[in-house]
Coordinates of C-alpha atoms and ligand atoms in Angstrom, one line a residue:
M25 CA 30.8 7.2 14.9
S26 CA 27.4 5.9 13.8
K27 CA 26.4 6.2 10.2
R28 CA 23.7 8.8 9.4
A29 CA 20.8 8.0 7.0
L30 CA 18.1 10.3 5.7
V31 CA 14.8 8.5 5.4
V32 CA 12.4 10.4 3.2
G33 CA 8.7 9.6 4.0
A34 CA 7.2 8.7 7.4
G35 CA 4.8 6.1 6.0
I36 CA 4.9 2.4 6.8
T37 CA 8.1 1.8 4.9
G38 CA 9.9 4.9 6.2
V39 CA 9.1 4.3 9.9
A40 CA 10.0 0.6 9.5
T41 CA 13.3 1.6 7.9
A42 CA 14.1 4.0 10.7
I43 CA 13.4 1.4 13.4
R44 CA 15.6 -1.2 11.6
L45 CA 18.5 1.3 11.0
R46 CA 18.4 2.1 14.7
Q47 CA 18.5 -1.6 15.5
I48 CA 21.8 -1.9 13.7
G49 CA 23.3 1.1 15.3
W50 CA 22.7 3.8 12.6
E51 CA 21.4 7.3 13.2
P52 CA 18.3 7.7 11.0
V53 CA 16.7 11.2 10.4
M54 CA 13.2 11.1 8.9
V55 CA 11.6 13.9 6.8
E56 CA 7.9 13.9 6.0
R57 CA 6.1 16.2 3.5
A58 CA 2.9 16.3 5.6
A59 CA 2.8 18.8 8.5
Q60 CA 2.1 15.9 10.9
R61 CA 1.8 12.1 11.1
R62 CA -0.4 10.5 8.4
G63 CA -2.3 8.1 10.6
G64 CA -5.2 7.6 8.2
G65 CA -6.0 5.0 5.7
Y66 CA -8.5 2.3 5.0
F67 CA -8.6 -1.5 4.7
I68 CA -5.2 -3.2 4.4
M69 CA -4.1 -6.8 4.7
L70 CA -1.0 -8.2 6.4
F71 CA 0.2 -11.5 4.8
G72 CA 2.9 -13.9 6.1
T73 CA 5.7 -11.9 4.5
G74 CA 4.7 -8.8 6.5
K75 CA 3.9 -10.7 9.7
A76 CA 7.5 -12.2 9.7
A77 CA 9.1 -8.8 9.1
A78 CA 6.8 -7.1 11.7
G79 CA 7.9 -9.8 14.2
R80 CA 11.6 -9.0 13.7
L81 CA 10.9 -5.3 13.9
G82 CA 9.2 -5.9 17.3
V83 CA 5.7 -4.6 16.2
L84 CA 3.6 -7.6 15.4
D85 CA 1.8 -7.7 18.8
A86 CA 1.2 -3.9 18.7
I87 CA -0.3 -4.2 15.2
G88 CA -3.0 -6.6 16.5
T89 CA -5.8 -7.7 14.2
R90 CA -9.3 -6.8 13.3
S91 CA -10.1 -10.3 11.8
G92 CA -12.3 -12.5 13.9
S93 CA -15.0 -15.1 13.7
G94 CA -17.7 -12.5 14.0
A95 CA -16.9 -10.8 10.7
T96 CA -18.8 -12.1 7.7
S97 CA -19.5 -11.0 4.2
Y98 CA -22.2 -11.3 1.4
T99 CA -22.2 -11.1 -2.3
V100 CA -25.0 -8.7 -3.2
D101 CA -26.6 -7.2 -6.3
R102 CA -28.3 -3.9 -7.0
D103 CA -31.7 -5.3 -6.1
G104 CA -30.4 -6.4 -2.7
R105 CA -30.2 -10.1 -3.2
R106 CA -27.6 -11.7 -0.9
S107 CA -25.5 -14.9 -0.7
P108 CA -22.6 -15.8 1.5
A109 CA -19.2 -14.5 0.2
M110 CA -15.5 -15.1 0.8
M111 CA -13.7 -13.3 3.6
P112 CA -10.2 -12.1 2.8
S113 CA -9.1 -13.3 6.2
D114 CA -9.8 -16.9 5.0
L115 CA -7.2 -16.7 2.2
P116 CA -4.1 -18.9 2.5
G117 CA -1.9 -17.6 5.3
E118 CA -4.9 -16.0 7.1
P119 CA -3.9 -12.4 6.4
R120 CA -4.8 -10.0 9.2
M121 CA -7.6 -7.6 8.3
L122 CA -6.4 -4.1 9.4
L123 CA -6.7 -0.4 8.9
R124 CA -3.5 1.2 7.5
G125 CA -3.4 3.3 10.6
D126 CA -3.1 0.2 12.9
I127 CA 0.3 -0.5 11.4
E128 CA 1.4 3.1 11.2
R129 CA 0.5 3.5 14.9
A130 CA 2.3 0.3 16.0
L131 CA 5.5 1.3 14.1
F132 CA 5.5 4.7 15.7
S133 CA 5.0 3.1 19.1
V134 CA 8.3 1.3 18.9
L135 CA 10.3 4.0 17.1
P136 CA 12.9 5.2 19.6
A137 CA 11.8 8.6 20.9
D138 CA 15.1 10.2 20.0
V139 CA 14.8 9.5 16.3
E140 CA 14.5 13.0 14.7
V141 CA 11.4 13.4 12.5
R142 CA 11.1 16.7 10.6
Y143 CA 7.6 17.3 9.3
A144 CA 6.7 19.6 6.4
T145 CA 10.1 18.9 5.0
V146 CA 11.0 17.7 1.5
P147 CA 14.2 17.1 -0.5
T148 CA 14.7 19.4 -3.4
A149 CA 18.2 18.2 -4.6
I150 CA 20.4 15.2 -4.1
T151 CA 24.1 14.9 -5.2
Q152 CA 26.6 12.3 -4.2
D153 CA 30.2 11.5 -4.2
E154 CA 32.3 8.8 -2.6
T155 CA 32.2 10.5 0.8
G156 CA 28.4 10.9 1.1
A157 CA 25.1 12.1 -0.3
Q158 CA 24.4 15.9 -0.1
V159 CA 20.7 16.5 0.3
T160 CA 19.0 19.9 0.1
L161 CA 16.0 19.9 2.3
L162 CA 13.2 22.5 2.2
D163 CA 11.3 23.3 5.4
Q164 CA 7.9 24.1 3.8
A165 CA 6.7 25.8 7.0
T166 CA 9.5 28.4 7.1
G167 CA 10.7 28.3 3.5
V168 CA 14.3 27.7 4.7
T169 CA 16.5 25.3 2.8
R170 CA 19.7 23.7 4.1
T171 CA 22.0 21.1 2.6
E172 CA 23.2 18.2 4.8
K173 CA 25.4 15.2 4.3
F174 CA 24.3 11.6 4.9
D175 CA 25.9 8.2 4.4
L176 CA 22.7 6.9 2.9
V177 CA 19.4 8.2 1.6
V178 CA 16.3 6.0 1.6
G179 CA 13.5 7.2 -0.6
A180 CA 10.4 5.8 1.2
D181 CA 8.2 8.6 -0.2
G182 CA 5.5 6.6 -1.8
M183 CA 4.1 5.9 -5.3
R184 CA 4.8 9.5 -6.6
S185 CA 8.3 9.6 -5.0
T186 CA 10.3 12.8 -5.2
V187 CA 13.6 10.9 -4.5
R188 CA 12.9 8.7 -7.5
E189 CA 12.3 11.7 -9.7
L190 CA 15.5 13.5 -8.4
V191 CA 17.8 10.5 -8.8
F192 CA 16.3 8.0 -11.1
G193 CA 14.2 10.1 -13.5
D194 CA 10.5 10.0 -14.3
D195 CA 8.3 7.8 -16.5
L196 CA 8.5 4.9 -14.1
L197 CA 4.9 4.9 -13.0
H198 CA 2.7 2.5 -15.0
P199 CA -1.0 3.1 -14.9
L200 CA -3.0 -0.2 -14.9
G201 CA -6.2 1.5 -16.2
F202 CA -8.3 1.2 -13.1
M203 CA -9.4 3.7 -10.4
I204 CA -10.0 3.4 -6.7
G205 CA -12.1 5.2 -4.2
A206 CA -12.1 4.4 -0.5
C207 CA -13.4 5.6 2.8
L208 CA -14.2 4.4 6.3
L209 CA -17.7 3.9 7.6
D210 CA -18.6 5.3 11.0
R211 CA -21.7 3.2 11.4
P212 CA -23.1 0.0 9.8
L213 CA -24.9 0.0 6.5
T214 CA -28.7 -0.2 6.6
G215 CA -29.9 -3.8 7.0
F216 CA -26.3 -5.0 7.8
G217 CA -24.7 -5.7 11.2
M218 CA -21.5 -3.9 12.3
S219 CA -19.3 -6.8 11.2
E220 CA -21.1 -7.7 8.0
G221 CA -19.5 -6.7 4.7
L222 CA -20.5 -7.0 1.1
W223 CA -19.2 -7.5 -2.4
L224 CA -21.1 -5.9 -5.3
N225 CA -19.3 -6.9 -8.5
E226 CA -20.2 -6.1 -12.1
P227 CA -18.2 -6.2 -15.3
G228 CA -15.7 -3.3 -15.1
R229 CA -16.8 -2.1 -11.6
S230 CA -17.0 -3.2 -8.0
A231 CA -18.1 -1.8 -4.7
I232 CA -16.9 -3.7 -1.6
A233 CA -17.4 -3.2 2.1
F234 CA -14.6 -5.0 4.0
S235 CA -15.8 -6.1 7.3
F236 CA -14.0 -6.2 10.6
A237 CA -14.7 -8.0 13.9
D238 CA -14.6 -4.8 15.9
R239 CA -15.7 -1.8 13.8
P240 CA -17.9 -0.8 10.8
S241 CA -16.6 -1.6 7.4
S242 CA -14.1 0.1 5.1
L243 CA -15.6 0.9 1.6
M244 CA -13.7 0.4 -1.6
F245 CA -15.0 1.3 -5.1
T246 CA -12.9 0.3 -8.0
Y247 CA -13.7 0.6 -11.7
R248 CA -12.1 0.3 -15.1
A249 CA -11.0 3.8 -16.3
D250 CA -12.5 5.0 -19.6
D251 CA -9.6 5.2 -22.1
S252 CA -10.9 8.6 -23.3
G253 CA -10.6 11.6 -21.1
N254 CA -9.1 12.6 -17.8
P255 CA -10.1 10.2 -15.0
F256 CA -9.6 13.0 -12.5
A257 CA -11.7 15.5 -14.3
G258 CA -14.7 15.5 -11.9
T259 CA -14.9 15.4 -8.1
P260 CA -14.3 11.9 -6.7
I261 CA -18.0 11.3 -6.0
E262 CA -19.0 12.6 -9.5
N263 CA -16.5 10.2 -11.1
L264 CA -17.8 7.3 -9.0
R265 CA -21.5 8.0 -9.7
S266 CA -20.7 8.2 -13.4
A267 CA -18.7 5.0 -13.3
F268 CA -21.6 3.1 -11.6
G269 CA -24.2 4.7 -13.9
P270 CA -26.4 5.0 -15.8
A271 CA -28.4 2.1 -14.4
A272 CA -30.4 2.8 -11.2
T273 CA -28.2 2.2 -8.2
G274 CA -30.8 0.4 -6.1
P275 CA -30.8 0.8 -2.3
I276 CA -27.4 -0.8 -1.4
L277 CA -25.2 0.8 -4.0
G278 CA -27.1 4.1 -3.5
E279 CA -26.3 4.1 0.2
L280 CA -22.6 3.1 -0.5
L281 CA -22.2 6.1 -2.8
D282 CA -24.0 8.5 -0.4
R283 CA -21.8 7.3 2.5
Y284 CA -18.7 7.9 0.4
E285 CA -20.0 11.4 -0.4
E286 CA -20.5 12.2 3.3
A287 CA -17.2 10.7 4.6
P288 CA -14.8 13.3 6.0
D289 CA -11.7 11.6 4.5
V290 CA -11.7 9.8 1.2
L291 CA -9.1 8.3 -1.1
F292 CA -9.5 8.7 -4.9
D293 CA -6.7 7.7 -7.1
S294 CA -5.6 5.8 -10.2
V295 CA -4.0 2.3 -9.8
N296 CA -0.3 2.3 -10.8
Q297 CA 2.6 0.0 -10.5
V298 CA 6.2 1.4 -10.2
R299 CA 8.6 -0.7 -12.4
M300 CA 12.3 0.1 -12.3
P301 CA 15.3 -1.8 -13.5
R302 CA 17.3 -0.8 -10.4
W303 CA 16.3 0.5 -6.9
H304 CA 19.7 1.8 -5.9
D305 CA 22.2 4.3 -7.2
G306 CA 25.3 4.9 -5.2
R307 CA 24.2 5.9 -1.7
V308 CA 20.5 6.4 -2.6
V309 CA 18.0 3.5 -2.4
L310 CA 14.2 3.4 -2.9
A311 CA 11.9 1.1 -0.9
G312 CA 8.2 0.4 -0.6
D313 CA 5.7 2.0 -2.9
A314 CA 8.5 4.5 -4.2
A315 CA 10.4 1.5 -5.6
W316 CA 7.8 -1.2 -6.5
C317 CA 4.3 0.0 -5.8
L318 CA 2.4 -3.3 -6.0
T319 CA -1.1 -1.7 -5.9
L320 CA -3.9 -2.2 -3.4
Y321 CA -5.1 -5.3 -5.4
S322 CA -2.0 -7.2 -4.3
G323 CA -2.6 -6.6 -0.6
M324 CA 1.2 -6.6 -0.2
G325 CA 2.1 -2.9 0.1
A326 CA 2.5 -2.8 3.9
S327 CA 4.0 -6.3 4.0
T328 CA 6.7 -5.7 1.4
G329 CA 7.4 -2.2 2.8
M330 CA 8.2 -3.7 6.2
A331 CA 10.0 -6.7 4.7
G332 CA 12.1 -4.5 2.5
A333 CA 13.0 -2.3 5.4
D334 CA 13.9 -5.2 7.6
L335 CA 16.1 -6.8 4.9
L336 CA 17.9 -3.5 4.2
G337 CA 19.0 -3.3 7.8
T338 CA 20.2 -6.9 7.6
M339 CA 22.3 -6.3 4.6
L340 CA 23.8 -3.0 5.8
A341 CA 24.8 -4.8 9.0
R342 CA 26.2 -7.7 7.2
H343 CA 28.3 -5.6 4.8
D344 CA 29.3 -3.0 7.4
G345 CA 31.2 -0.2 5.8
D346 CA 30.4 -1.1 2.2
I347 CA 27.1 0.5 1.3
G348 CA 27.4 -0.4 -2.4
T349 CA 27.8 -4.1 -1.7
A350 CA 25.0 -4.0 0.9
L351 CA 22.5 -2.4 -1.4
K352 CA 23.4 -4.8 -4.2
A353 CA 22.9 -7.8 -1.9
W354 CA 19.6 -6.3 -0.7
E355 CA 18.3 -5.9 -4.2
T356 CA 19.5 -9.3 -5.4
R357 CA 17.6 -11.0 -2.5
L358 CA 14.4 -8.9 -2.7
R359 CA 13.8 -8.3 -6.4
P360 CA 12.7 -11.8 -7.4
H361 CA 10.0 -11.8 -4.7
I362 CA 8.8 -8.3 -5.8
E363 CA 8.8 -9.1 -9.5
E364 CA 6.8 -12.3 -8.8
Q365 CA 4.2 -10.1 -7.0
Q366 CA 4.2 -7.5 -9.8
A367 CA 3.7 -10.2 -12.5
Q368 CA 0.5 -11.5 -10.8
V369 CA -1.2 -8.2 -10.4
H370 CA -4.0 -9.0 -12.8
A371 CA -4.7 -12.3 -11.2
D372 CA -4.8 -10.4 -7.8
R373 CA -7.0 -7.8 -9.4
L374 CA -9.6 -10.4 -10.4
L375 CA -10.3 -11.1 -6.8
F376 CA -11.6 -7.5 -6.6
I377 CA -12.7 -6.5 -10.1
A378 CA -13.3 -8.1 -13.5
K379 CA -12.3 -5.8 -16.4
D380 CA -15.1 -7.0 -18.8
D381 CA -17.9 -9.5 -19.4
Q382 CA -15.5 -12.4 -20.1
E383 CA -13.5 -11.9 -17.0
Y384 CA -16.7 -11.4 -15.0
A385 CA -17.9 -14.8 -16.0
M386 CA -14.6 -16.3 -15.1
R387 CA -14.6 -14.5 -11.7
T388 CA -18.1 -15.6 -10.9
Q389 CA -17.2 -19.2 -11.5
M390 CA -14.0 -18.8 -9.5
M391 CA -15.9 -17.4 -6.5
Q392 CA -18.6 -20.1 -6.7
M393 CA -15.9 -22.7 -6.6
A394 CA -14.2 -20.9 -3.7
A395 CA -17.5 -20.9 -1.8
T396 CA -17.9 -24.6 -2.2
S397 CA -14.3 -25.9 -2.0
G398 CA -13.0 -23.2 0.4
G399 CA -10.0 -22.6 -1.9
L400 CA -9.3 -20.1 -4.6
P401 CA -8.3 -21.5 -8.0
G402 CA -6.6 -19.2 -10.6
N403 CA -3.1 -17.7 -11.0
T404 CA -2.7 -15.9 -7.7
S405 CA 0.1 -17.5 -5.7
F406 CA -0.5 -17.1 -2.0
D407 CA 2.8 -18.8 -1.3
S408 CA 4.6 -15.7 -2.5
K409 CA 2.5 -13.5 -0.2
N410 CA 3.4 -15.6 2.8
R411 CA 7.1 -16.2 2.2
D412 CA 9.5 -14.9 4.8
I413 CA 12.0 -12.6 2.9
S414 CA 14.7 -12.4 5.5
G415 CA 18.3 -12.4 4.7
Ligands
LIG14 C1 -2.7 8.3 4.0 C2 -2.5 7.0 3.3 C3 -3.6 6.1 3.3 C4 -3.4 4.8 2.6 N1 -4.4 3.9 2.7 C5 -4.2 2.7 2.1 C6 -5.3 1.7 2.2 O1 -6.3 2.0 2.7 N2 -5.1 0.5 1.7 C7 -3.9 0.1 1.1 O2 -3.7 -1.0 0.7 N3 -2.9 1.1 1.0 C8 -3.0 2.3 1.5 N4 -2.0 3.2 1.5 C9 -0.8 2.8 0.8 C10 0.0 1.9 1.8 O3 0.2 2.6 3.0 C11 1.3 1.5 1.1 O4 1.1 0.7 -0.1 C12 2.2 0.7 2.0 O5 2.0 0.9 3.3 C13 3.7 1.1 1.7 O6 3.8 2.4 2.1 P1 5.0 3.3 1.8 O7 5.5 3.8 3.2 O8 6.0 2.7 0.9 O9 4.4 4.5 1.0 P2 3.2 5.6 1.5 O10 2.3 4.9 2.4 O11 2.7 6.2 0.3 O12 4.0 6.6 2.4 C14 4.9 7.6 1.8 C15 5.1 8.7 2.8 O13 6.0 9.6 2.2 C16 5.5 11.0 2.3 N5 6.0 11.7 1.2 C17 5.6 11.7 -0.1 N6 6.4 12.6 -0.8 C18 7.3 13.1 0.0 C19 8.4 14.0 -0.1 N7 8.6 14.6 -1.3 N8 9.1 14.4 1.0 C20 8.8 13.8 2.2 N9 7.8 12.9 2.4 C21 7.1 12.6 1.3 C22 4.0 10.8 2.3 O14 3.3 11.9 2.8 C23 3.8 9.5 3.1 O15 3.7 9.7 4.5 C24 -2.1 4.5 2.0 C25 -1.1 5.4 2.1 C26 -1.3 6.6 2.7 C27 -0.1 7.6 2.8

């Protein structure tokens, strides 16, 4: 009889896990808190680690790319002065420029149709013994709860994971002291072509329009959170306007903020890492943002979500019948790569935002060198972002 796994969360990690478990003959059941698929999202990169895993999962072609020679970018200031800027797709390993929804859609397109996905469903209790994990699931639409037994529970339920809270406790989320706002543009910015993006960087705050070859840009605002007060106190646009004030916005920044305000779907959140001494406990394992949230600055969330899922299947197949040994082998193989990524988060961040005047001067010099030499100096290791983490 095939083994049964509960996968909590139908994001990139969860769907990749379900695909991989099915590849090795398991029966995955997915539960997702949202009432339907969460196809949305903004700019995302896919580095070599993710491309290799996506290839094994059979989704690399379906993911496609929005990089292309037509996409360009400028460094701009509030007065509208422009100079040529780096394109993320030129970074080592030539990461693919994508929208999160491109990867989510590709994964769902190869998920076998008979994998059960229950929406509006969340776990409320998890207990385990040597025979299995008992999970109480609440159907939020009907209010009905039922307890079911699984051989394995995979918590792929994101940065604020319920599985993590139920099994591993809280206090594992580490705020980095920065905020993010993001939205998609439905039309080009005034004075810019469809595939032209921009970087407006100042000490402690940045506004970036990531350009794509085939559609208008994805906006990202990021700023250093004020230590005093609640960063979520105002509405997202109020917080952004305050973070980019009090100086006059000028035409470009003014339009960026207006476009965020009018966007139908926006992201506004704090930037956090998840750091845990152990990602598995008995028959429960965490993966993706639930286990190691690397932050948007790393550009590795989707890549490590898929790589972690792929490797999990490999280890479960290799240690067939011994889940404890499989999970241990999985974590032993994966953890050094993830910790390497976590350790370089501030070097990664510097690509997007300088925390103060001193970092700003360093970043400006770094970007000027990158523009002339074509390479990026600094502590960011792109080797680790392009390494294949297969078993
Ligand atoms: C809507 C959305 C937009 C995003 N946009 C971007 C972006 O633009 N750029 C970027 O770099 N990253 C973005 N991310 C994060 C990025 O997707 C992840 O870093 C990466 O893909 C790894 O994802 P994950 O599947 O581990 O976690 P997530 O993508 O967070 O997926 C977790 C899933 O679990 C579900 N869930 C949460 N709690 C429960 C629960 N209690 N029970 C059941 N299900 C639950 C969530 O609804 C979600 O579908 C976005 C995530 C989401 C959900």
